[in-house]
Amino acid sequence: MSRLIIVSNRVSVPDNNGAAAAGGLAVALQAALAERGGIWMGWSGKSSGDAEPEPLVLTQDGNITYALTDLTQTDVEEYYQGFANRVLWPICHYRLDLAEYGRKEMASYFRVNRFFAHRLAPLVEPDDIIWVHDYHLIPLAAELRQMGLKNRIGFFLHIPWPPADVLVTMPVHEQIMRGLSSYDLLGFQTDHDLENFAGCLKREGMGVEDSPGHFNALGHEFRGKAYSIGIETAAFADFARKAAAHSMVQKARKSIEGRDLIIGVDRLDYSKGITQRIDAFERFITNNPAHQRNVTYLQITPKSRSEVPEYEAMQHAVAEQAGRVNGAIGTVDWVPIRYINRSISRPVLAGLYRLAKVGLVTPLRDGMNLVAKEYVAAQDPDDPGVLVLSRFAGAARELKGGALLVNPYDVDGTANALARAINMPLDERRERWRGMMDHLLEYDVSRWCDTFLADLRAD
């Protein structure tokens, strides 16, 4: 069996005890590597300052080699904080107003991908399969091809892909499309993302879709397909069941004093729709005074990319908004919104999911959103909660039969969905949950991983 090489911006290296990272994606990728043997390469997360980075640091764990490289401080600022997170991220999330173009940052993005390619190439054997992950590394295959590598190379985009009218606002959109067209297999989260990509090729006259999922562009034939990423569903369900007994979860249960719990869990990011969600919760309470003092909304929002000014400003805005709503509708013995601006341990988070009667997942745009899937997996089968889900999350393509889908821009519509969720009869809750859970058990993260790799190996 050929080796597998995974390349991602960050690498999930086991700790000193050999424990894998908690996230389902890391678990699945490490399992795939362990089965086939191979390499996981990426940025160490560290800066070498003004000096050139030292050679790759190689760490062996069983038959997996972890290959980490530092980046210069300039590269961190221009490639990662700059082009990747201040151009590609907002463009792919349809936020043209937040994209800040700079020629230096664009050049650095391609330069760092070239740097990754030069560090990776000496490790690659002729029959290795290479799987590249996410928007930071779109040009990597093109750089490897320039160096003469003929290996099969796949790419999976974890975030949305925009339509042509949005993409072409980016000055280097042709180079980005050329980079994607250098892979043998492109994986997107949803069929909508794949359709957007095909539309971009056609609109720009860069290529054609010869047959569904088979493309010919810029002199290269390749395939594209939707692979909706899953979670480790069965394991997470068991984890959440046990986590319900965690001391912190028990304290949380006691502290809400019989009130219904609504939970939102998001990284602090403008794509997550947190401010619109707080507005919707306030509208729900205002329109349904009988629920005043009977519901608590817990919003857990760890800090994110605080070095980027937009994120620092958002942190203050969300905290101020939560405070305003608490001041407007709270009472002496009831704080409507509990806003936590730090990370919560995975056992506690799983237990809180299970405790919550409503999971409120309303991004303005999201590639998939695994919080929605974790919330479903965490529920008590005898008394499951209700998922209120944005129709603009990739997860809505799979969970639309069980979740209450909302338009996060529609404050009244989301407020009405909250009222419906809180008051939903047990039989309906069970029926909705069962359909979603069965789907998530079948289409878990291991199946996602195995399906992509099988397609990448296929001629």
GROMACS .gro file of C-alpha atoms in nm:
model
  459
    1MET     CA    1   0.000   0.000   0.000
    2SER     CA    2   0.137   0.341  -0.096
    3ARG     CA    3   0.221   0.586   0.179
    4LEU     CA    4  -0.006   0.880   0.260
    5ILE     CA    5   0.131   1.231   0.294
    6ILE     CA    6  -0.096   1.492   0.453
    7VAL     CA    7  -0.011   1.860   0.430
    8SER     CA    8  -0.198   2.121   0.631
    9ASN     CA    9  -0.122   2.464   0.769
   10ARG     CA   10  -0.118   2.325   1.124
   11VAL     CA   11  -0.037   1.972   1.233
   12SER     CA   12  -0.201   1.775   1.513
   13VAL     CA   13   0.102   1.618   1.684
   14PRO     CA   14   0.032   1.369   1.967
   15ASP     CA   15   0.130   1.491   2.311
   16ASN     CA   16   0.412   1.342   2.518
   17ASN     CA   17   0.183   1.061   2.629
   18GLY     CA   18   0.106   0.967   2.271
   19ALA     CA   19  -0.253   1.091   2.295
   20ALA     CA   20  -0.407   1.215   1.972
   21ALA     CA   21  -0.582   1.548   1.948
   22ALA     CA   22  -0.943   1.554   2.063
   23GLY     CA   23  -1.099   1.670   1.737
   24GLY     CA   24  -1.260   1.417   1.504
   25LEU     CA   25  -1.071   1.539   1.197
   26ALA     CA   26  -0.733   1.491   1.363
   27VAL     CA   27  -0.837   1.147   1.487
   28ALA     CA   28  -0.948   1.040   1.138
   29LEU     CA   29  -0.636   1.168   0.964
   30GLN     CA   30  -0.407   1.010   1.219
   31ALA     CA   31  -0.593   0.680   1.180
   32ALA     CA   32  -0.553   0.698   0.801
   33LEU     CA   33  -0.182   0.770   0.840
   34ALA     CA   34  -0.135   0.494   1.096
   35GLU     CA   35  -0.302   0.241   0.865
   36ARG     CA   36  -0.100   0.332   0.557
   37GLY     CA   37   0.215   0.480   0.707
   38GLY     CA   38   0.322   0.825   0.603
   39ILE     CA   39   0.394   1.186   0.681
   40TRP     CA   40   0.197   1.479   0.819
   41MET     CA   41   0.366   1.805   0.730
   42GLY     CA   42   0.283   2.164   0.817
   43TRP     CA   43   0.368   2.480   1.004
   44SER     CA   44   0.481   2.440   1.365
   45GLY     CA   45   0.290   2.751   1.469
   46LYS     CA   46   0.622   2.910   1.567
   47SER     CA   47   0.816   3.200   1.421
   48SER     CA   48   1.188   3.201   1.353
   49GLY     CA   49   1.186   3.580   1.372
   50ASP     CA   50   1.403   3.743   1.108
   51ALA     CA   51   1.620   3.433   1.066
   52GLU     CA   52   1.562   3.167   0.804
   53PRO     CA   53   1.374   2.871   0.954
   54GLU     CA   54   1.580   2.575   1.070
   55PRO     CA   55   1.544   2.245   0.878
   56LEU     CA   56   1.226   2.043   0.919
   57VAL     CA   57   1.180   1.893   1.263
   58LEU     CA   58   1.088   1.526   1.215
   59THR     CA   59   0.914   1.333   1.491
   60GLN     CA   60   0.832   0.964   1.461
   61ASP     CA   61   0.523   0.811   1.624
   62GLY     CA   62   0.472   0.453   1.514
   63ASN     CA   63   0.475   0.458   1.134
   64ILE     CA   64   0.373   0.825   1.118
   65THR     CA   65   0.635   1.095   1.067
   66TYR     CA   66   0.538   1.446   1.176
   67ALA     CA   67   0.732   1.709   0.979
   68LEU     CA   68   0.713   2.063   1.117
   69THR     CA   69   0.862   2.384   0.990
   70ASP     CA   70   0.881   2.729   1.144
   71LEU     CA   71   0.806   3.040   0.940
   72THR     CA   72   0.971   3.379   0.952
   73GLN     CA   73   0.778   3.653   1.130
   74THR     CA   74   0.727   3.825   0.796
   75ASP     CA   75   0.572   3.509   0.653
   76VAL     CA   76   0.343   3.469   0.955
   77GLU     CA   77   0.220   3.826   0.916
   78GLU     CA   78   0.187   3.829   0.537
   79TYR     CA   79   0.098   3.470   0.442
   80TYR     CA   80  -0.110   3.361   0.743
   81GLN     CA   81  -0.249   3.674   0.909
   82GLY     CA   82  -0.242   3.863   0.581
   83PHE     CA   83  -0.352   3.694   0.259
   84ALA     CA   84  -0.496   3.370   0.402
   85ASN     CA   85  -0.705   3.529   0.676
   86ARG     CA   86  -0.764   3.883   0.545
   87VAL     CA   87  -0.828   3.799   0.180
   88LEU     CA   88  -0.913   3.433   0.115
   89TRP     CA   89  -1.116   3.381   0.433
   90PRO     CA   90  -1.348   3.682   0.386
   91ILE     CA   91  -1.381   3.625   0.010
   92CYS     CA   92  -1.477   3.260   0.059
   93HIS     CA   93  -1.731   3.369   0.322
   94TYR     CA   94  -1.877   3.630   0.083
   95ARG     CA   95  -1.746   3.926   0.288
   96LEU     CA   96  -1.601   4.147   0.014
   97ASP     CA   97  -1.618   4.446   0.248
   98LEU     CA   98  -1.362   4.287   0.483
   99ALA     CA   99  -1.107   4.172   0.224
  100GLU     CA  100  -0.788   4.379   0.241
  101TYR     CA  101  -0.561   4.329  -0.056
  102GLY     CA  102  -0.190   4.397  -0.043
  103ARG     CA  103   0.067   4.308  -0.305
  104LYS     CA  104   0.322   4.203  -0.041
  105GLU     CA  105   0.072   3.970   0.125
  106MET     CA  106  -0.030   3.812  -0.204
  107ALA     CA  107   0.334   3.751  -0.298
  108SER     CA  108   0.405   3.605   0.046
  109TYR     CA  109   0.115   3.357   0.013
  110PHE     CA  110   0.261   3.207  -0.304
  111ARG     CA  111   0.617   3.229  -0.169
  112VAL     CA  112   0.531   3.031   0.146
  113ASN     CA  113   0.354   2.766  -0.062
  114ARG     CA  114   0.671   2.739  -0.271
  115PHE     CA  115   0.869   2.710   0.052
  116PHE     CA  116   0.641   2.428   0.173
  117ALA     CA  117   0.683   2.250  -0.162
  118HIS     CA  118   1.062   2.267  -0.147
  119ARG     CA  119   1.062   2.130   0.207
  120LEU     CA  120   0.818   1.852   0.125
  121ALA     CA  121   0.958   1.732  -0.209
  122PRO     CA  122   1.269   1.553  -0.072
  123LEU     CA  123   1.043   1.344   0.154
  124VAL     CA  124   0.816   1.225  -0.128
  125GLU     CA  125   0.856   0.881  -0.284
  126PRO     CA  126   0.722   0.808  -0.637
  127ASP     CA  127   0.413   0.612  -0.530
  128ASP     CA  128   0.311   0.835  -0.236
  129ILE     CA  129  -0.040   0.979  -0.227
  130ILE     CA  130  -0.051   1.347  -0.119
  131TRP     CA  131  -0.357   1.505   0.046
  132VAL     CA  132  -0.348   1.882   0.095
  133HIS     CA  133  -0.591   2.059   0.328
  134ASP     CA  134  -0.759   2.397   0.315
  135TYR     CA  135  -0.728   2.747   0.181
  136HIS     CA  136  -0.380   2.822   0.316
  137LEU     CA  137  -0.222   2.579   0.068
  138ILE     CA  138  -0.418   2.607  -0.257
  139PRO     CA  139  -0.106   2.666  -0.477
  140LEU     CA  140   0.092   2.375  -0.329
  141ALA     CA  141   0.016   2.120  -0.602
  142ALA     CA  142   0.113   2.366  -0.876
  143GLU     CA  143   0.447   2.423  -0.701
  144LEU     CA  144   0.507   2.050  -0.667
  145ARG     CA  145   0.421   1.996  -1.035
  146GLN     CA  146   0.672   2.268  -1.126
  147MET     CA  147   0.934   2.061  -0.944
  148GLY     CA  148   0.845   1.756  -1.153
  149LEU     CA  149   0.639   1.552  -0.905
  150LYS     CA  150   0.392   1.318  -1.078
  151ASN     CA  151   0.222   1.183  -0.765
  152ARG     CA  152  -0.153   1.183  -0.725
  153ILE     CA  153  -0.241   1.492  -0.524
  154GLY     CA  154  -0.580   1.568  -0.370
  155PHE     CA  155  -0.712   1.881  -0.204
  156PHE     CA  156  -0.997   1.932   0.041
  157LEU     CA  157  -1.142   2.277   0.108
  158HIS     CA  158  -1.288   2.299   0.457
  159ILE     CA  159  -1.453   2.639   0.403
  160PRO     CA  160  -1.712   2.752   0.144
  161TRP     CA  161  -1.624   2.823  -0.218
  162PRO     CA  162  -1.782   3.143  -0.355
  163PRO     CA  163  -1.958   3.204  -0.689
  164ALA     CA  164  -1.774   3.370  -0.976
  165ASP     CA  165  -1.902   3.722  -0.907
  166VAL     CA  166  -1.746   3.707  -0.562
  167LEU     CA  167  -1.426   3.525  -0.655
  168VAL     CA  168  -1.324   3.759  -0.938
  169THR     CA  169  -1.306   4.056  -0.700
  170MET     CA  170  -0.977   3.901  -0.584
  171PRO     CA  171  -0.692   4.030  -0.803
  172VAL     CA  172  -0.516   3.692  -0.809
  173HIS     CA  173  -0.825   3.481  -0.873
  174GLU     CA  174  -0.673   3.334  -1.191
  175GLN     CA  175  -0.366   3.211  -1.003
  176ILE     CA  176  -0.589   3.063  -0.732
  177MET     CA  177  -0.802   2.881  -0.991
  178ARG     CA  178  -0.485   2.762  -1.164
  179GLY     CA  179  -0.365   2.626  -0.831
  180LEU     CA  180  -0.687   2.431  -0.775
  181SER     CA  181  -0.676   2.297  -1.129
  182SER     CA  182  -0.335   2.137  -1.062
  183TYR     CA  183  -0.481   1.873  -0.830
  184ASP     CA  184  -0.609   1.533  -0.935
  185LEU     CA  185  -0.909   1.547  -0.702
  186LEU     CA  186  -1.080   1.850  -0.546
  187GLY     CA  187  -1.304   1.793  -0.246
  188PHE     CA  188  -1.568   2.045  -0.138
  189GLN     CA  189  -1.803   2.039   0.159
  190THR     CA  190  -2.128   2.060  -0.039
  191ASP     CA  191  -2.267   2.029  -0.389
  192HIS     CA  192  -2.327   2.405  -0.385
  193ASP     CA  193  -1.953   2.469  -0.340
  194LEU     CA  194  -1.874   2.231  -0.626
  195GLU     CA  195  -2.129   2.407  -0.848
  196ASN     CA  196  -1.972   2.743  -0.763
  197PHE     CA  197  -1.628   2.612  -0.860
  198ALA     CA  198  -1.757   2.475  -1.192
  199GLY     CA  199  -1.927   2.810  -1.255
  200CYS     CA  200  -1.602   2.997  -1.190
  201LEU     CA  201  -1.416   2.783  -1.445
  202LYS     CA  202  -1.685   2.838  -1.706
  203ARG     CA  203  -1.736   3.210  -1.643
  204GLU     CA  204  -1.366   3.283  -1.669
  205GLY     CA  205  -1.318   3.062  -1.974
  206MET     CA  206  -1.053   2.862  -1.791
  207GLY     CA  207  -1.197   2.516  -1.839
  208VAL     CA  208  -1.498   2.294  -1.893
  209GLU     CA  209  -1.683   2.021  -1.708
  210ASP     CA  210  -1.670   1.735  -1.959
  211SER     CA  211  -1.912   1.528  -1.750
  212PRO     CA  212  -2.045   1.564  -1.395
  213GLY     CA  213  -1.745   1.601  -1.166
  214HIS     CA  214  -1.488   1.562  -1.446
  215PHE     CA  215  -1.305   1.881  -1.545
  216ASN     CA  216  -1.057   1.984  -1.808
  217ALA     CA  217  -0.886   2.312  -1.731
  218LEU     CA  218  -0.556   2.475  -1.815
  219GLY     CA  219  -0.429   2.159  -1.979
  220HIS     CA  220  -0.506   1.931  -1.688
  221GLU     CA  221  -0.784   1.677  -1.635
  222PHE     CA  222  -0.908   1.635  -1.279
  223ARG     CA  223  -1.215   1.549  -1.075
  224GLY     CA  224  -1.424   1.743  -0.825
  225LYS     CA  225  -1.674   1.608  -0.577
  226ALA     CA  226  -1.863   1.701  -0.261
  227TYR     CA  227  -1.744   1.518   0.051
  228SER     CA  228  -1.936   1.645   0.352
  229ILE     CA  229  -1.708   1.604   0.650
  230GLY     CA  230  -1.848   1.422   0.952
  231ILE     CA  231  -1.755   1.370   1.315
  232GLU     CA  232  -1.668   1.058   1.515
  233THR     CA  233  -2.041   1.024   1.584
  234ALA     CA  234  -2.064   0.706   1.793
  235ALA     CA  235  -1.759   0.793   2.002
  236PHE     CA  236  -1.880   1.148   2.064
  237ALA     CA  237  -2.226   1.023   2.167
  238ASP     CA  238  -2.068   0.794   2.425
  239PHE     CA  239  -1.835   1.071   2.533
  240ALA     CA  240  -2.129   1.310   2.589
  241ARG     CA  241  -2.324   1.047   2.785
  242LYS     CA  242  -2.033   1.005   3.025
  243ALA     CA  243  -1.963   1.380   3.034
  244ALA     CA  244  -2.308   1.445   3.179
  245ALA     CA  245  -2.165   1.331   3.513
  246HIS     CA  246  -1.872   1.576   3.498
  247SER     CA  247  -1.861   1.801   3.805
  248MET     CA  248  -1.864   2.122   3.600
  249VAL     CA  249  -2.163   2.002   3.397
  250GLN     CA  250  -2.344   1.915   3.720
  251LYS     CA  251  -2.272   2.265   3.849
  252ALA     CA  252  -2.409   2.413   3.527
  253ARG     CA  253  -2.722   2.199   3.556
  254LYS     CA  254  -2.776   2.322   3.911
  255SER     CA  255  -2.708   2.685   3.820
  256ILE     CA  256  -2.984   2.707   3.558
  257GLU     CA  257  -3.234   2.596   3.824
  258GLY     CA  258  -3.479   2.415   3.601
  259ARG     CA  259  -3.464   2.669   3.319
  260ASP     CA  260  -3.438   2.556   2.958
  261LEU     CA  261  -3.087   2.598   2.821
  262ILE     CA  262  -3.011   2.732   2.471
  263ILE     CA  263  -2.647   2.685   2.371
  264GLY     CA  264  -2.432   2.847   2.103
  265VAL     CA  265  -2.068   2.746   2.053
  266ASP     CA  266  -1.857   2.933   1.800
  267ARG     CA  267  -1.507   3.052   1.740
  268LEU     CA  268  -1.511   3.433   1.751
  269ASP     CA  269  -1.552   3.511   1.382
  270TYR     CA  270  -1.768   3.747   1.180
  271SER     CA  271  -1.893   3.453   0.970
  272LYS     CA  272  -2.067   3.294   1.270
  273GLY     CA  273  -2.359   3.538   1.298
  274ILE     CA  274  -2.322   3.584   1.674
  275THR     CA  275  -2.456   3.940   1.688
  276GLN     CA  276  -2.761   3.850   1.478
  277ARG     CA  277  -2.817   3.550   1.707
  278ILE     CA  278  -2.817   3.765   2.019
  279ASP     CA  279  -3.070   3.995   1.853
  280ALA     CA  280  -3.289   3.694   1.773
  281PHE     CA  281  -3.275   3.569   2.132
  282GLU     CA  282  -3.376   3.913   2.260
  283ARG     CA  283  -3.663   3.922   2.010
  284PHE     CA  284  -3.771   3.573   2.121
  285ILE     CA  285  -3.795   3.683   2.485
  286THR     CA  286  -3.967   4.011   2.393
  287ASN     CA  287  -4.225   3.832   2.177
  288ASN     CA  288  -4.276   3.550   2.428
  289PRO     CA  289  -4.286   3.707   2.777
  290ALA     CA  290  -4.402   3.377   2.927
  291HIS     CA  291  -4.049   3.246   2.871
  292GLN     CA  292  -3.886   3.535   3.055
  293ARG     CA  293  -3.685   3.397   3.348
  294ASN     CA  294  -3.749   3.042   3.219
  295VAL     CA  295  -3.472   3.028   2.957
  296THR     CA  296  -3.095   3.079   2.974
  297TYR     CA  297  -2.886   3.137   2.662
  298LEU     CA  298  -2.524   3.024   2.696
  299GLN     CA  299  -2.288   3.155   2.428
  300ILE     CA  300  -1.938   3.006   2.435
  301THR     CA  301  -1.703   3.198   2.208
  302PRO     CA  302  -1.327   3.143   2.240
  303LYS     CA  303  -1.105   3.422   2.112
  304SER     CA  304  -0.988   3.389   1.754
  305ARG     CA  305  -0.705   3.550   1.555
  306SER     CA  306  -0.681   3.837   1.802
  307GLU     CA  307  -0.385   3.970   1.603
  308VAL     CA  308  -0.628   4.065   1.322
  309PRO     CA  309  -0.797   4.401   1.405
  310GLU     CA  310  -1.143   4.293   1.284
  311TYR     CA  311  -1.150   4.010   1.536
  312GLU     CA  312  -1.039   4.224   1.828
  313ALA     CA  313  -1.312   4.478   1.746
  314MET     CA  314  -1.570   4.200   1.721
  315GLN     CA  315  -1.473   4.065   2.062
  316HIS     CA  316  -1.564   4.398   2.220
  317ALA     CA  317  -1.882   4.434   2.012
  318VAL     CA  318  -2.023   4.094   2.109
  319ALA     CA  319  -1.947   4.144   2.478
  320GLU     CA  320  -2.113   4.487   2.471
  321GLN     CA  321  -2.418   4.350   2.291
  322ALA     CA  322  -2.463   4.066   2.540
  323GLY     CA  323  -2.432   4.317   2.822
  324ARG     CA  324  -2.690   4.546   2.662
  325VAL     CA  325  -2.944   4.266   2.625
  326ASN     CA  326  -2.888   4.149   2.982
  327GLY     CA  327  -2.943   4.503   3.103
  328ALA     CA  328  -3.256   4.545   2.890
  329ILE     CA  329  -3.445   4.225   2.967
  330GLY     CA  330  -3.269   4.072   3.270
  331THR     CA  331  -3.405   4.078   3.623
  332VAL     CA  332  -3.251   4.072   3.967
  333ASP     CA  333  -3.261   3.692   3.977
  334TRP     CA  334  -3.217   3.614   3.604
  335VAL     CA  335  -2.927   3.681   3.369
  336PRO     CA  336  -3.065   3.592   3.022
  337ILE     CA  337  -2.729   3.556   2.840
  338ARG     CA  338  -2.420   3.393   2.980
  339TYR     CA  339  -2.133   3.490   2.753
  340ILE     CA  340  -1.805   3.300   2.791
  341ASN     CA  341  -1.511   3.434   2.592
  342ARG     CA  342  -1.267   3.145   2.642
  343SER     CA  343  -1.222   2.782   2.551
  344ILE     CA  344  -1.416   2.513   2.736
  345SER     CA  345  -1.271   2.164   2.780
  346ARG     CA  346  -1.413   1.900   2.549
  347PRO     CA  347  -1.573   1.688   2.828
  348VAL     CA  348  -1.753   1.991   2.971
  349LEU     CA  349  -1.862   2.107   2.626
  350ALA     CA  350  -2.005   1.764   2.541
  351GLY     CA  351  -2.198   1.761   2.868
  352LEU     CA  352  -2.334   2.111   2.805
  353TYR     CA  353  -2.453   2.008   2.458
  354ARG     CA  354  -2.646   1.722   2.617
  355LEU     CA  355  -2.791   1.953   2.882
  356ALA     CA  356  -2.918   2.209   2.629
  357LYS     CA  357  -3.275   2.189   2.503
  358VAL     CA  358  -3.182   2.394   2.195
  359GLY     CA  359  -2.861   2.404   1.993
  360LEU     CA  360  -2.846   2.745   1.822
  361VAL     CA  361  -2.612   2.723   1.522
  362THR     CA  362  -2.668   3.020   1.293
  363PRO     CA  363  -2.360   3.114   1.090
  364LEU     CA  364  -2.397   3.366   0.811
  365ARG     CA  365  -2.184   3.132   0.598
  366ASP     CA  366  -2.002   2.813   0.693
  367GLY     CA  367  -1.834   2.534   0.502
  368MET     CA  368  -1.989   2.265   0.722
  369ASN     CA  369  -2.012   2.352   1.095
  370LEU     CA  370  -1.929   2.051   1.308
  371VAL     CA  371  -2.085   2.209   1.620
  372ALA     CA  372  -2.424   2.127   1.468
  373LYS     CA  373  -2.325   1.762   1.428
  374GLU     CA  374  -2.170   1.741   1.775
  375TYR     CA  375  -2.485   1.886   1.929
  376VAL     CA  376  -2.700   1.619   1.762
  377ALA     CA  377  -2.460   1.338   1.858
  378ALA     CA  378  -2.453   1.453   2.222
  379GLN     CA  379  -2.828   1.432   2.280
  380ASP     CA  380  -3.010   1.194   2.512
  381PRO     CA  381  -3.212   0.963   2.280
  382ASP     CA  382  -3.501   0.958   2.528
  383ASP     CA  383  -3.520   1.337   2.560
  384PRO     CA  384  -3.328   1.500   2.273
  385GLY     CA  385  -3.294   1.872   2.218
  386VAL     CA  386  -3.374   2.062   1.899
  387LEU     CA  387  -3.118   2.194   1.650
  388VAL     CA  388  -3.189   2.543   1.511
  389LEU     CA  389  -2.958   2.567   1.211
  390SER     CA  390  -2.869   2.832   0.956
  391ARG     CA  391  -2.956   2.737   0.601
  392PHE     CA  392  -2.617   2.887   0.505
  393ALA     CA  393  -2.418   2.624   0.697
  394GLY     CA  394  -2.299   2.328   0.493
  395ALA     CA  395  -2.453   2.100   0.757
  396ALA     CA  396  -2.798   2.220   0.649
  397ARG     CA  397  -2.759   2.018   0.328
  398GLU     CA  398  -2.754   1.700   0.538
  399LEU     CA  399  -2.965   1.785   0.842
  400LYS     CA  400  -3.251   1.977   0.682
  401GLY     CA  401  -3.496   1.696   0.757
  402GLY     CA  402  -3.446   1.720   1.132
  403ALA     CA  403  -3.318   2.066   1.213
  404LEU     CA  404  -3.526   2.383   1.212
  405LEU     CA  405  -3.363   2.579   0.930
  406VAL     CA  406  -3.346   2.956   0.962
  407ASN     CA  407  -3.217   3.258   0.775
  408PRO     CA  408  -2.979   3.417   1.029
  409TYR     CA  409  -3.037   3.760   0.873
  410ASP     CA  410  -3.408   3.726   0.959
  411VAL     CA  411  -3.421   3.813   1.330
  412ASP     CA  412  -3.796   3.752   1.361
  413GLY     CA  413  -3.774   3.420   1.176
  414THR     CA  414  -3.496   3.296   1.404
  415ALA     CA  415  -3.686   3.415   1.712
  416ASN     CA  416  -3.993   3.222   1.595
  417ALA     CA  417  -3.781   2.911   1.541
  418LEU     CA  418  -3.651   2.942   1.897
  419ALA     CA  419  -4.007   2.955   2.027
  420ARG     CA  420  -4.099   2.651   1.822
  421ALA     CA  421  -3.791   2.460   1.943
  422ILE     CA  422  -3.850   2.538   2.311
  423ASN     CA  423  -4.214   2.426   2.285
  424MET     CA  424  -4.168   2.126   2.056
  425PRO     CA  425  -4.342   1.807   2.177
  426LEU     CA  426  -4.125   1.514   2.280
  427ASP     CA  427  -4.245   1.283   2.001
  428GLU     CA  428  -4.150   1.535   1.733
  429ARG     CA  429  -3.812   1.599   1.897
  430ARG     CA  430  -3.736   1.228   1.900
  431GLU     CA  431  -3.840   1.179   1.539
  432ARG     CA  432  -3.633   1.473   1.414
  433TRP     CA  433  -3.330   1.373   1.619
  434ARG     CA  434  -3.343   1.006   1.515
  435GLY     CA  435  -3.327   1.092   1.145
  436MET     CA  436  -3.028   1.323   1.193
  437MET     CA  437  -2.847   1.081   1.422
  438ASP     CA  438  -2.888   0.787   1.184
  439HIS     CA  439  -2.740   0.996   0.905
  440LEU     CA  440  -2.445   1.109   1.118
  441LEU     CA  441  -2.373   0.753   1.229
  442GLU     CA  442  -2.357   0.640   0.867
  443TYR     CA  443  -2.166   0.937   0.731
  444ASP     CA  444  -1.905   0.984   1.001
  445VAL     CA  445  -1.555   1.127   0.970
  446SER     CA  446  -1.395   0.788   0.902
  447ARG     CA  447  -1.623   0.731   0.604
  448TRP     CA  448  -1.540   1.082   0.477
  449CYS     CA  449  -1.170   1.011   0.501
  450ASP     CA  450  -1.188   0.663   0.345
  451THR     CA  451  -1.413   0.779   0.059
  452PHE     CA  452  -1.188   1.070  -0.037
  453LEU     CA  453  -0.872   0.858  -0.031
  454ALA     CA  454  -1.035   0.579  -0.232
  455ASP     CA  455  -1.140   0.833  -0.498
  456LEU     CA  456  -0.794   0.990  -0.499
  457ARG     CA  457  -0.632   0.653  -0.569
  458ALA     CA  458  -0.876   0.572  -0.848
  459ASP     CA  459  -0.757   0.649  -1.201
   0.00000   0.00000   0.00000
